[in-house]
């Protein structure tokens, strides 16, 4: 029997790809210093942010961690394809129904591996967009450093030489540095919000498409399993001849058509907000629009008195039953975590 490991020989663009063209191949798939293994995962995470401006260190670590995530997803995709091939090879020596169904299941599982490979490319759009925020943060750091340096110089001169004429010059430079810093900080604030929304829109759109297509494959996979006759037989009894070859091919074709024609507008899963969430969201938008137009915001309807309780009578958080708020315990827990982190660092260095 002819065995195949791909759902279709030539891949025409799907409806989703025509609507939203696929991005270029992920940047993590090439130029690897450590090859295709996981040797560099912990190294990248530990060294991320060790060099470069302080402002961008935390986001640098996030970007490196996301690269580790993508490398892991690539590995999962490749191994899933190998699993699909091995499943089909094993089933080839089984009875006709098991052989045919495992062959078709291998096709579906191989398709999942290819979908995961495509998902990595779309996920990289999210990572690259987050990376652009990191670059903006790094560009803002010099203006902060310059302002701080001038402030320190002025303070030092006022302490050592209160009548020095350099103080006036430095104060003028400080005014200019503060103006430059204000512009840079405003740009950072605006770009951060814009890029954050764009980045996670990429991620959630990719997740939605990937998971919906996985659900489609899982559904058709269960239809394939119905073709296997699992009725118990007694020793010496012969099973009925298998006649599901055309049915299995039709199921694979239906699955291919469903994947090809999937678009976001036809997604089966919908995130419907509750009435409370929708009301709060609308109030938030209304308040933001009012502030943008220079209008005031009416807050009179927000803090209504609670039922069965006199107005103004509140119970402190520390008096709630079942909850004990102890700042000392939190400090001890944080110190314990920090000490463990230092011990792990010393072990790694050793």
Coordinates of C-alpha atoms in Angstrom, one line a residue, residues 66-338:
X66 CA 10.6 33.9 24.0
X67 CA 13.3 32.7 21.7
X68 CA 13.7 29.7 23.9
X69 CA 10.0 29.1 23.6
X70 CA 10.1 29.2 19.8
X71 CA 13.1 26.9 19.7
X72 CA 11.1 24.4 21.8
X73 CA 8.1 24.7 19.5
X74 CA 10.3 24.0 16.5
X75 CA 11.6 20.9 18.1
X76 CA 8.1 19.7 19.0
X77 CA 7.0 20.3 15.4
X78 CA 9.9 18.3 13.9
X79 CA 9.5 15.4 16.4
X80 CA 5.7 15.3 15.8
X81 CA 6.4 14.8 12.0
X82 CA 8.8 11.9 12.9
X83 CA 6.1 10.4 15.2
X84 CA 3.6 10.5 12.4
X85 CA 5.9 8.6 10.1
X86 CA 6.7 6.0 12.7
X87 CA 3.0 5.5 13.4
X88 CA 2.3 4.8 9.8
X89 CA 5.3 2.5 9.5
X90 CA 4.1 0.5 12.5
X91 CA 0.6 0.2 11.3
X92 CA 1.7 -1.1 7.9
X93 CA 2.2 -4.6 9.3
X94 CA -1.2 -4.7 11.1
X95 CA -4.6 -5.8 9.9
X96 CA -6.2 -3.9 7.0
X97 CA -8.4 -1.6 9.0
X98 CA -5.6 -0.7 11.5
X99 CA -3.1 -0.3 8.7
X100 CA -5.4 2.1 6.8
X101 CA -6.5 4.1 9.8
X102 CA -3.0 4.5 11.2
X103 CA -1.8 5.6 7.8
X104 CA -4.4 8.3 7.7
X105 CA -3.8 9.2 11.4
X106 CA -0.2 9.7 10.5
X107 CA -1.2 12.1 7.8
X108 CA -3.2 14.2 10.3
X109 CA -0.4 14.2 12.9
X110 CA 2.1 15.2 10.2
X111 CA -0.2 18.0 9.4
X112 CA -0.2 19.1 13.0
X113 CA 3.6 19.2 12.9
X114 CA 3.5 21.4 9.8
X115 CA 0.9 23.7 11.4
X116 CA 3.3 24.1 14.4
X117 CA 6.1 25.1 12.0
X118 CA 3.8 27.8 10.5
X119 CA 2.8 28.9 14.0
X120 CA 6.4 29.5 14.9
X121 CA 6.7 31.9 12.0
X122 CA 3.6 33.9 13.1
X123 CA 4.8 33.8 16.7
X124 CA 8.0 35.4 15.6
X125 CA 6.0 38.5 14.5
X126 CA 5.0 38.9 18.2
X127 CA 8.6 38.5 19.4
X128 CA 10.1 40.9 16.9
X129 CA 7.5 43.6 17.8
X130 CA 8.3 43.2 21.5
X131 CA 11.9 43.5 20.5
X132 CA 11.3 46.9 18.9
X133 CA 10.0 48.1 22.3
X134 CA 13.3 47.0 23.8
X135 CA 15.2 49.0 21.2
X136 CA 13.2 52.1 22.0
X137 CA 13.9 51.6 25.7
X138 CA 17.6 51.3 25.0
X139 CA 17.5 54.6 23.0
X140 CA 15.8 56.5 25.9
X141 CA 18.4 55.4 28.5
X142 CA 21.2 57.9 27.3
X143 CA 18.8 60.9 27.9
X144 CA 18.1 59.7 31.4
X145 CA 21.8 59.2 32.1
X146 CA 22.7 62.6 30.8
X147 CA 20.0 64.3 32.9
X148 CA 21.2 62.4 36.0
X149 CA 24.8 63.2 35.3
X150 CA 24.1 66.9 35.1
X151 CA 22.0 66.8 38.3
X152 CA 24.8 65.1 40.1
X153 CA 27.3 67.7 38.9
X154 CA 25.1 70.5 40.1
X155 CA 24.7 69.0 43.5
X156 CA 28.4 68.4 43.8
X157 CA 29.3 72.0 42.9
X158 CA 26.7 73.4 45.2
X159 CA 28.3 71.5 48.0
X160 CA 31.9 72.3 47.2
X161 CA 31.7 75.7 45.4
X162 CA 28.3 77.3 46.1
X163 CA 29.3 80.5 44.2
X164 CA 30.8 78.7 41.1
X165 CA 29.7 80.3 37.8
X166 CA 29.5 76.7 36.3
X167 CA 26.3 76.1 38.3
X168 CA 24.3 78.5 36.1
X169 CA 25.7 76.9 32.9
X170 CA 24.9 73.4 34.2
X171 CA 21.4 74.4 35.2
X172 CA 20.8 75.7 31.6
X173 CA 22.1 72.4 30.3
X174 CA 19.8 70.6 32.8
X175 CA 16.8 72.4 31.4
X176 CA 17.7 71.3 27.9
X177 CA 18.3 67.8 29.0
X178 CA 15.0 67.7 30.8
X179 CA 13.2 68.9 27.7
X180 CA 14.9 66.2 25.6
X181 CA 14.1 63.6 28.2
X182 CA 10.4 64.6 28.3
X183 CA 10.2 64.1 24.5
X184 CA 12.0 60.8 24.7
X185 CA 9.8 59.6 27.6
X186 CA 6.6 60.6 25.7
X187 CA 7.7 58.8 22.6
X188 CA 8.6 55.7 24.7
X189 CA 5.1 55.8 26.4
X190 CA 3.3 56.1 23.1
X191 CA 5.3 53.5 21.2
X192 CA 5.2 51.0 24.1
X193 CA 1.4 51.1 24.1
X194 CA 1.2 50.9 20.3
X195 CA 3.7 48.0 20.0
X196 CA 2.3 46.1 23.0
X197 CA -1.1 46.0 21.4
X198 CA 0.2 45.0 18.0
X199 CA 2.5 42.3 19.4
X200 CA -0.1 40.5 21.4
X201 CA -2.6 40.9 18.6
X202 CA -0.1 38.9 16.4
X203 CA 0.3 36.3 19.2
X204 CA -3.4 35.9 19.9
X205 CA -4.4 35.8 16.2
X206 CA -1.8 33.1 15.6
X207 CA -2.9 31.1 18.7
X208 CA -6.5 31.3 17.6
X209 CA -5.9 30.0 14.1
X210 CA -3.5 27.3 15.3
X211 CA -5.9 26.0 18.0
X212 CA -8.9 26.1 15.8
X213 CA -7.1 24.1 13.1
X214 CA -5.9 21.6 15.8
X215 CA -9.5 21.2 16.9
X216 CA -10.5 20.5 13.3
X217 CA -7.9 17.8 12.9
X218 CA -8.8 16.3 16.2
X219 CA -12.4 16.1 15.2
X220 CA -11.7 14.3 11.9
X221 CA -9.2 12.1 13.7
X222 CA -12.0 10.8 15.9
X223 CA -14.1 10.1 12.7
X224 CA -11.2 8.0 11.4
X225 CA -11.2 5.9 14.6
X226 CA -14.8 4.9 14.0
X227 CA -13.6 2.9 11.0
X228 CA -11.7 0.5 13.3
X229 CA -13.8 -2.5 14.3
X230 CA -13.1 -3.0 18.0
X231 CA -15.7 -5.7 18.5
X232 CA -14.2 -8.6 20.5
X233 CA -13.7 -11.9 18.6
X234 CA -13.3 -15.4 19.9
X235 CA -10.3 -17.5 19.1
X236 CA -10.6 -18.8 15.5
X237 CA -13.2 -16.3 14.5
X238 CA -12.5 -14.2 11.4
X239 CA -13.3 -10.5 11.3
X240 CA -15.3 -9.1 8.4
X241 CA -13.3 -7.8 5.5
X242 CA -12.4 -4.1 5.8
X243 CA -14.1 -1.8 3.3
X244 CA -13.3 1.6 4.7
X245 CA -10.6 2.7 2.2
X246 CA -12.8 5.2 0.4
X247 CA -14.3 6.4 3.7
X248 CA -10.9 7.2 5.1
X249 CA -9.8 9.0 2.0
X250 CA -13.0 11.1 2.1
X251 CA -12.4 12.0 5.7
X252 CA -8.9 13.2 4.9
X253 CA -10.3 15.2 2.0
X254 CA -12.9 16.8 4.2
X255 CA -10.3 17.7 6.8
X256 CA -8.1 19.3 4.1
X257 CA -11.1 21.3 2.8
X258 CA -11.9 22.4 6.3
X259 CA -8.3 23.6 7.0
X260 CA -8.1 25.2 3.6
X261 CA -11.3 27.2 3.9
X262 CA -10.9 28.2 7.5
X263 CA -10.9 32.0 8.1
X264 CA -11.1 34.0 11.3
X265 CA -14.6 35.1 10.7
X266 CA -15.8 31.5 10.8
X267 CA -14.0 30.6 14.0
X268 CA -16.1 28.3 16.2
X269 CA -14.9 29.7 19.5
X270 CA -16.1 33.2 20.5
X271 CA -15.1 35.2 23.5
X272 CA -18.3 36.8 24.6
X273 CA -18.1 39.4 27.4
X274 CA -20.5 39.2 30.3
X275 CA -22.8 42.1 30.9
X276 CA -20.7 43.4 33.7
X277 CA -17.4 43.2 31.7
X278 CA -19.1 44.9 28.7
X279 CA -20.5 47.7 30.9
X280 CA -17.1 48.4 32.5
X281 CA -15.3 48.3 29.2
X282 CA -17.8 50.8 27.7
X283 CA -17.4 53.1 30.7
X284 CA -13.7 52.9 30.3
X285 CA -13.9 53.9 26.6
X286 CA -16.3 56.7 27.4
X287 CA -14.1 58.1 30.1
X288 CA -11.0 58.0 27.8
X289 CA -12.9 59.8 25.1
X290 CA -14.1 62.4 27.5
X291 CA -10.6 63.1 28.8
X292 CA -9.4 63.3 25.2
X293 CA -12.0 65.9 24.5
X294 CA -11.2 67.9 27.6
X295 CA -14.4 66.9 29.4
X296 CA -14.8 65.8 33.0
X297 CA -15.7 62.3 34.1
X298 CA -18.8 61.7 36.2
X299 CA -17.8 59.3 39.1
X300 CA -20.9 59.7 41.1
X301 CA -22.3 56.3 40.2
X302 CA -19.2 54.3 41.0
X303 CA -19.1 53.8 44.7
X304 CA -22.6 52.8 45.7
X305 CA -23.2 51.7 49.4
X306 CA -23.3 48.0 49.9
X307 CA -26.6 46.4 50.8
X308 CA -27.2 45.6 54.5
X309 CA -24.4 47.8 55.6
X310 CA -24.5 51.4 56.9
X311 CA -22.8 53.9 54.6
X312 CA -19.2 54.5 55.6
X313 CA -18.9 51.3 57.7
X314 CA -16.0 49.2 56.3
X315 CA -14.1 46.3 57.7
X316 CA -10.3 46.5 57.5
X317 CA -8.6 43.9 55.4
X318 CA -6.8 42.5 58.4
X319 CA -10.1 41.7 60.1
X320 CA -11.5 39.5 57.3
X321 CA -12.0 35.9 58.5
X322 CA -9.7 33.3 57.0
X323 CA -7.1 35.8 55.8
X324 CA -4.1 37.0 57.7
X325 CA -2.0 39.8 56.3
X326 CA 1.5 39.8 57.8
X327 CA 4.1 42.0 56.2
X328 CA 6.9 40.2 58.1
X329 CA 5.9 36.9 56.5
X330 CA 6.1 38.4 53.0
X331 CA 9.5 39.9 53.7
X332 CA 10.8 36.5 55.0
X333 CA 9.4 34.8 52.0
X334 CA 11.1 37.3 49.6
X335 CA 14.4 37.0 51.5
X336 CA 14.2 33.2 51.3
X337 CA 13.6 33.4 47.5
X338 CA 16.5 35.8 47.1

